[in-house]
Coordinates of C-alpha atoms in Angstrom, one line a residue:
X200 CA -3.6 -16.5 -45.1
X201 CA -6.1 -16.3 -42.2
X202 CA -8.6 -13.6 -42.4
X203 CA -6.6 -11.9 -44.9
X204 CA -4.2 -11.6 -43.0
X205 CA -0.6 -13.3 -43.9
X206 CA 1.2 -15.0 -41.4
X207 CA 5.0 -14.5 -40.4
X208 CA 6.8 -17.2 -37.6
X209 CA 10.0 -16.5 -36.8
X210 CA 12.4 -19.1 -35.1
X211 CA 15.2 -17.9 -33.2
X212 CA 18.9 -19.0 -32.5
X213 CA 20.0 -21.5 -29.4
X214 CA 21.5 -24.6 -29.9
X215 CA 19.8 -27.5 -28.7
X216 CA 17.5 -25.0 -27.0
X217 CA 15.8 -24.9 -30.2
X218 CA 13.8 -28.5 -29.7
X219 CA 11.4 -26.0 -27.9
X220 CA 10.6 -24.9 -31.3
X221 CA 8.8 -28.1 -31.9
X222 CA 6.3 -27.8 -29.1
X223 CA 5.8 -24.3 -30.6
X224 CA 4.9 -25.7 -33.6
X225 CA 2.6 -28.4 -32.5
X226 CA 0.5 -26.2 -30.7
X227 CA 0.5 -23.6 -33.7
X228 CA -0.4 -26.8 -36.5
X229 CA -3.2 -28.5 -33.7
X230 CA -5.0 -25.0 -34.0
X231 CA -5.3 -24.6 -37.3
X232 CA -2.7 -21.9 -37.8
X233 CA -0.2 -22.7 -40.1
X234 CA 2.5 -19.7 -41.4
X235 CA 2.3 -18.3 -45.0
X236 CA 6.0 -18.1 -44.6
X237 CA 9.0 -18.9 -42.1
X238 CA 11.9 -17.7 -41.2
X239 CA 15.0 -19.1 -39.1
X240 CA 18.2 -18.6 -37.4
X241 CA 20.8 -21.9 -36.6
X242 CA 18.5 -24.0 -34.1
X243 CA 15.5 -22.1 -35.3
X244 CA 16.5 -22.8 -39.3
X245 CA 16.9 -26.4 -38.6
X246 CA 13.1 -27.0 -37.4
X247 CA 12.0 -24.3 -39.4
X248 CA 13.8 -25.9 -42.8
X249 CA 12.5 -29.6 -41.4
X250 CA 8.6 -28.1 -40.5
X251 CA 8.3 -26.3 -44.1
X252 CA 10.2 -29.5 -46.0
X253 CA 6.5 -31.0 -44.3
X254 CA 7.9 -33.7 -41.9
X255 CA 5.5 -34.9 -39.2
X256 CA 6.2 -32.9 -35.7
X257 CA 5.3 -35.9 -33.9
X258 CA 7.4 -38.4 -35.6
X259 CA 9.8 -36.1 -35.4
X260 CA 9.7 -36.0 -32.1
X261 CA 10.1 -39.5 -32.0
X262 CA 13.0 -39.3 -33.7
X263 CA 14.5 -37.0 -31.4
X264 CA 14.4 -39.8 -28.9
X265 CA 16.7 -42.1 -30.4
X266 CA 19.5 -39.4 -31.3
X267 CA 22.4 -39.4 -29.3
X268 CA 25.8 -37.5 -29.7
X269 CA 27.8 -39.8 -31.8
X270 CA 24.7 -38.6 -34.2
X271 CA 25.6 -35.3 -34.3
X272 CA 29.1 -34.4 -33.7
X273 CA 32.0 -35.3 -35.4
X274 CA 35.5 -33.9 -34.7
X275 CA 36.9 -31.4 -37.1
X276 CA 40.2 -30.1 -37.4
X277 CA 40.3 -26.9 -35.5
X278 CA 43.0 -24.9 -37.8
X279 CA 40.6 -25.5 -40.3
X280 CA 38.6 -23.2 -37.8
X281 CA 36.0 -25.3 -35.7
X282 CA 36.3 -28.4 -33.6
X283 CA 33.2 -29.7 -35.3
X284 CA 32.6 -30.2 -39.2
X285 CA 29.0 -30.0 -39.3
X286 CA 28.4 -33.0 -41.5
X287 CA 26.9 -35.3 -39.2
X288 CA 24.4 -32.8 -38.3
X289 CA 24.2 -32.0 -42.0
X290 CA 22.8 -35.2 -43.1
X291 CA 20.4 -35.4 -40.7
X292 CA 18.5 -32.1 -41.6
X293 CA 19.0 -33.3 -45.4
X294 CA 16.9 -36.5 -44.5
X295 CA 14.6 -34.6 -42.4
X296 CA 14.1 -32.2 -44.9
X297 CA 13.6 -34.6 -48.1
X298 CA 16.8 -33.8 -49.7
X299 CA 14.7 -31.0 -50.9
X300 CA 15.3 -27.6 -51.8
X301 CA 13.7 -23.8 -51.3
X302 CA 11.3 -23.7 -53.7
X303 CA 10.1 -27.2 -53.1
X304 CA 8.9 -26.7 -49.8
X305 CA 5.2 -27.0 -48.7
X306 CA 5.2 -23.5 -46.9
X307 CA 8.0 -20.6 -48.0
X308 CA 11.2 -20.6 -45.9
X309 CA 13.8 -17.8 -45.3
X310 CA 17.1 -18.8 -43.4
X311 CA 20.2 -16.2 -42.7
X312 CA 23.6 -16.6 -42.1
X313 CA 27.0 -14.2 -41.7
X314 CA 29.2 -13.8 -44.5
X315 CA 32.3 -14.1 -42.8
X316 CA 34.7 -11.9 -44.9
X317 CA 32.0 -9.3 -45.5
X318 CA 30.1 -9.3 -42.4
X319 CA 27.1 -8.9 -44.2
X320 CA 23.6 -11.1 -43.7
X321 CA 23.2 -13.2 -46.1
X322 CA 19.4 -14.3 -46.8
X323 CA 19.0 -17.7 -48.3
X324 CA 15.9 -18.5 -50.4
X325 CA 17.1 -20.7 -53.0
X326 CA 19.4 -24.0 -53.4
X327 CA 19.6 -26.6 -51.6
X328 CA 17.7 -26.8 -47.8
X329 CA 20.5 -28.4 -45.9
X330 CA 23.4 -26.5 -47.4
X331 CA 21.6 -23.2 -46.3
X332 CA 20.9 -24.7 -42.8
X333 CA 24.3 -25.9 -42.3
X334 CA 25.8 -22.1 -42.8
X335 CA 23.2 -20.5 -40.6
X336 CA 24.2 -23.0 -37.6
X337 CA 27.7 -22.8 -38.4
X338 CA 28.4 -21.6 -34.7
X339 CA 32.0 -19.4 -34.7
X340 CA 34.7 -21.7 -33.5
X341 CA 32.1 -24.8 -32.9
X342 CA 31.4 -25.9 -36.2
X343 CA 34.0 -25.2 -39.1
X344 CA 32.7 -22.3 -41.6
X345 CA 30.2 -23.4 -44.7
X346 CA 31.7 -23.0 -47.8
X347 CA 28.6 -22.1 -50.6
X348 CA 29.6 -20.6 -54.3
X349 CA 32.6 -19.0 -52.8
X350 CA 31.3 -17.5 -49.7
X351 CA 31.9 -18.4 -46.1
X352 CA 29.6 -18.6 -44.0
X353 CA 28.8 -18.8 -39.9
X354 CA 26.0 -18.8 -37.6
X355 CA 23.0 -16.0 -38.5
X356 CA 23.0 -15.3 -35.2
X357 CA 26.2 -13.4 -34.8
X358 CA 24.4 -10.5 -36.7
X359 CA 20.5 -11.4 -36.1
X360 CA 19.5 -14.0 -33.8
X361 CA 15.3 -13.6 -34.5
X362 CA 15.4 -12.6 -38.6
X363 CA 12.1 -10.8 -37.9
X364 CA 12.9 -8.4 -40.9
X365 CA 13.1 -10.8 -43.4
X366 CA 9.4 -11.5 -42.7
X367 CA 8.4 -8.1 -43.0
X368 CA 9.7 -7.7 -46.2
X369 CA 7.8 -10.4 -47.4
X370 CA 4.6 -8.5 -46.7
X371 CA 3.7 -10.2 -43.7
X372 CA 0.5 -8.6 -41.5
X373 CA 1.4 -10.9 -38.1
X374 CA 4.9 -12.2 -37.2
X375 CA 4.7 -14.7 -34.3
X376 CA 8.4 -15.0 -32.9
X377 CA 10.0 -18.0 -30.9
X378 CA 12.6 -16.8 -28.9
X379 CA 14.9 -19.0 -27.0
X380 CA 16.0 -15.7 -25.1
X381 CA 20.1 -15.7 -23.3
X382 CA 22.0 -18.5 -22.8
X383 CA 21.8 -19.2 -19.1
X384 CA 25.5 -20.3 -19.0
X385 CA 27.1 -20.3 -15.4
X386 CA 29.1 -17.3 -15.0
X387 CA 31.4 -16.6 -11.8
X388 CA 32.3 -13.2 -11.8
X389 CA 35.2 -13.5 -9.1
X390 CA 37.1 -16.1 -11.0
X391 CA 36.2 -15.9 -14.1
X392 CA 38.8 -17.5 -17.3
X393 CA 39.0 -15.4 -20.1
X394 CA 37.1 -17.7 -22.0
X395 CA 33.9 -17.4 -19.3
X396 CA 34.6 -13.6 -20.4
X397 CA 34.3 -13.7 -23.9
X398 CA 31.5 -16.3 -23.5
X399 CA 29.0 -14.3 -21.0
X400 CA 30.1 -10.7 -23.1
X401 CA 28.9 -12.5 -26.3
X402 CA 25.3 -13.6 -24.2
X403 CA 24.7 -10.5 -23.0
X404 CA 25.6 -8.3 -26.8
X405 CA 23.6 -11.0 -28.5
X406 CA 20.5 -11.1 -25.9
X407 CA 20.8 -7.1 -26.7
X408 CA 20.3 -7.4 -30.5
X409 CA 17.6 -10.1 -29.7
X410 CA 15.8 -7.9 -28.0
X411 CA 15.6 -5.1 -30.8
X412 CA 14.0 -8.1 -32.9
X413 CA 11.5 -9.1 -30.5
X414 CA 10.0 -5.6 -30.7
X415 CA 9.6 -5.7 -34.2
X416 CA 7.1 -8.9 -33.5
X417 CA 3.4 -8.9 -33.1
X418 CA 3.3 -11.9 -30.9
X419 CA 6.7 -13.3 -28.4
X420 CA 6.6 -16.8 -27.7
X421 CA 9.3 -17.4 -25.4
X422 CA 9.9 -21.0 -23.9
X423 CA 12.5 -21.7 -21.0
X424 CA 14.9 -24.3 -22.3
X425 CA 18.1 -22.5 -20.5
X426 CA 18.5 -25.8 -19.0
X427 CA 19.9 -27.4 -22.2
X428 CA 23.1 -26.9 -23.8
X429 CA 24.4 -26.0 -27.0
X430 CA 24.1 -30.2 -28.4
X431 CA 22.5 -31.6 -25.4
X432 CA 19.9 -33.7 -26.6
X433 CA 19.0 -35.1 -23.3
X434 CA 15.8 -33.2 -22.4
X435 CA 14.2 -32.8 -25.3
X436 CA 11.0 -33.9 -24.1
X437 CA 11.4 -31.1 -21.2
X438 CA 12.1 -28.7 -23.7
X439 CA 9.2 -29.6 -26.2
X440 CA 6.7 -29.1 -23.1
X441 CA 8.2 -26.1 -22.7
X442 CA 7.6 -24.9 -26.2
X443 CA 3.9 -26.0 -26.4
X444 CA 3.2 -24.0 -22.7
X445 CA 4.2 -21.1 -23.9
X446 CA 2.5 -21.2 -26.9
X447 CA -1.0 -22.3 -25.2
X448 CA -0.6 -19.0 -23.1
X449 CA 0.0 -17.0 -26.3
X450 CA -3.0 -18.2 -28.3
X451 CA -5.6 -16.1 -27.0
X452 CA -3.1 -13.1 -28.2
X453 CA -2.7 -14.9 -31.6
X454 CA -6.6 -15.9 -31.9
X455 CA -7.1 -12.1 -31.2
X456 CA -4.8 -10.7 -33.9
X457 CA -5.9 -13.0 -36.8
X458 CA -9.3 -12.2 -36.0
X459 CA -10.4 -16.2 -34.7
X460 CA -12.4 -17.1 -32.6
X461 CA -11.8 -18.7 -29.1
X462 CA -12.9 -22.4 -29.3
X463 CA -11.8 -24.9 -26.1
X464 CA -7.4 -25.4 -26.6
X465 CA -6.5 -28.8 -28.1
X466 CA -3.5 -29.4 -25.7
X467 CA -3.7 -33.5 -25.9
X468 CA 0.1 -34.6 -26.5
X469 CA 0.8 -36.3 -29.6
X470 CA -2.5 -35.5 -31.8
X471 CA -1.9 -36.9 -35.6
X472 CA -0.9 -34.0 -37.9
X473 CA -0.2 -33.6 -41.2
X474 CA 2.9 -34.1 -43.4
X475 CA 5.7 -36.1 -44.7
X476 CA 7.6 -39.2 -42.8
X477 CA 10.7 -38.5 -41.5
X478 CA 12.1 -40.5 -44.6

């Protein structure tokens, strides 16, 4: 707690929009305020899973450097009801993350995901890190559903892109959201295929529901990495900037809540923080 008062971050959805979410936390660590507990959506439960697991944010960054796409993606068989099967990307958050699971992890973390028969939010707070991660990313049609203790399971985001709630029910005083806001996807509206259709319908209903979670947050932190795609990794240092900008302007908003005072910003690049190697 600071001041007394517990502290929520929430990390929202966006493909490899999410590397913002690193800059966000950077800034966040290199001030001294660290979250009582964290929740995340797809992109935003990777780096939320990695950051509570207590890997380094600047080795991590690093890291991001020397990932490319043969890293990440590996062809799935689409019958089988994505074109991607997620386990590339799966081992890397299960080395990032120490192999470990919920209730090993240095600072509590919440991830969701949508039960796909159901419909219903699922909440993961126990098992495994990377098996939880790997259903709330599970994009529809992208990556092939996650099969855990019966259920299947696809990306969070279809029913909550910012899981504000889940903070709030933890008995959080300040929620700090990161919201990697719409898609920015190219849309021609005279000759539009029905896929641009579906695509740019599903932006604008989830930027909608988004929006209804933002309110629920004390303090928006909202970084502009529309220029990435859903795994484009080249950029990432672009989109890191972007997330520690936006949370420098935030801080005097954040200082103000947790009752802090305002001391000079620490915005060097690359200051040595605390945590775990990578591996």
């Amino acid at each position: 707690m600071i001041n007394g008062k517990k502290v929520g971050l929430c990390l929202g959805s966006g493909g490899a929009r999410g590397l913002a979410h690193v800059g966000v936390l950077q800034v966040l660590e290199e001030n001294g305020i660290v979250p009582d507990v964290i929740s995340g959506c797809s992109a935003g439960a990777i780096f939320g899973a990695i950051y509570a697991a207590g890997t380094n944010l600047y080795l991590l960054e690093k890291y991001l450097g020397t990932v490319d796409a043969k890293t990440i993606i590996d062809l799935g068989i689409p019958i089988q009801g994505g074109f991607l099967s997620g386990d590339k990307i799966e081992e890397v958050v299960m080395t990032l993350t120490h192999d470990l699971s919920f209730g090993e992890t240095r600072i509590p973390f919440l991830c969701i995901a949508t039960d796909l028969v159901s419909g219903e939010m699922k909440v993961f707070e126990e098992g495994k890190l990377h098996k939880a991660v790997r259903a709330s990313m599970a994009v529809p049609g992208v990556f092939t559903p996650a099969l855990i203790d019966g259920h299947y399971y696809v990306d969070g985001g279809v029913i909550e892109e910012l899981p504000v709630d889940v903070l709030r029910a933890q008995g959080v005083d300040v929620v700090i959201t990161s919201d990697l806001g719409i898609k920015r996807n190219f849309f021609d509206p005279e000759h539009p295929s029905p896929v641009d259709i579906l695509r740019r319908s599903t932006d604008i209903m989830q930027a909608r529901l988004t929006r209804q979670q933002v309110d629920k947050g004390d303090v928006v932190i909202r970084p502009d990495a529309s220029f990435m795609g859903l795994l484009k990794i080249n950029g990432y240092e672009e989109s890191v900037s972007a997330g520690r900008q936006k949370t420098l302007e935030a801080l005097p908003r954040i200082r103000e809540l947790l009752g802090l005072d305002m001391p000079e910003l620490i915005q060097q690049e690359g200051l040595p923080a605390g945590g775990q190697e990578l591996a």
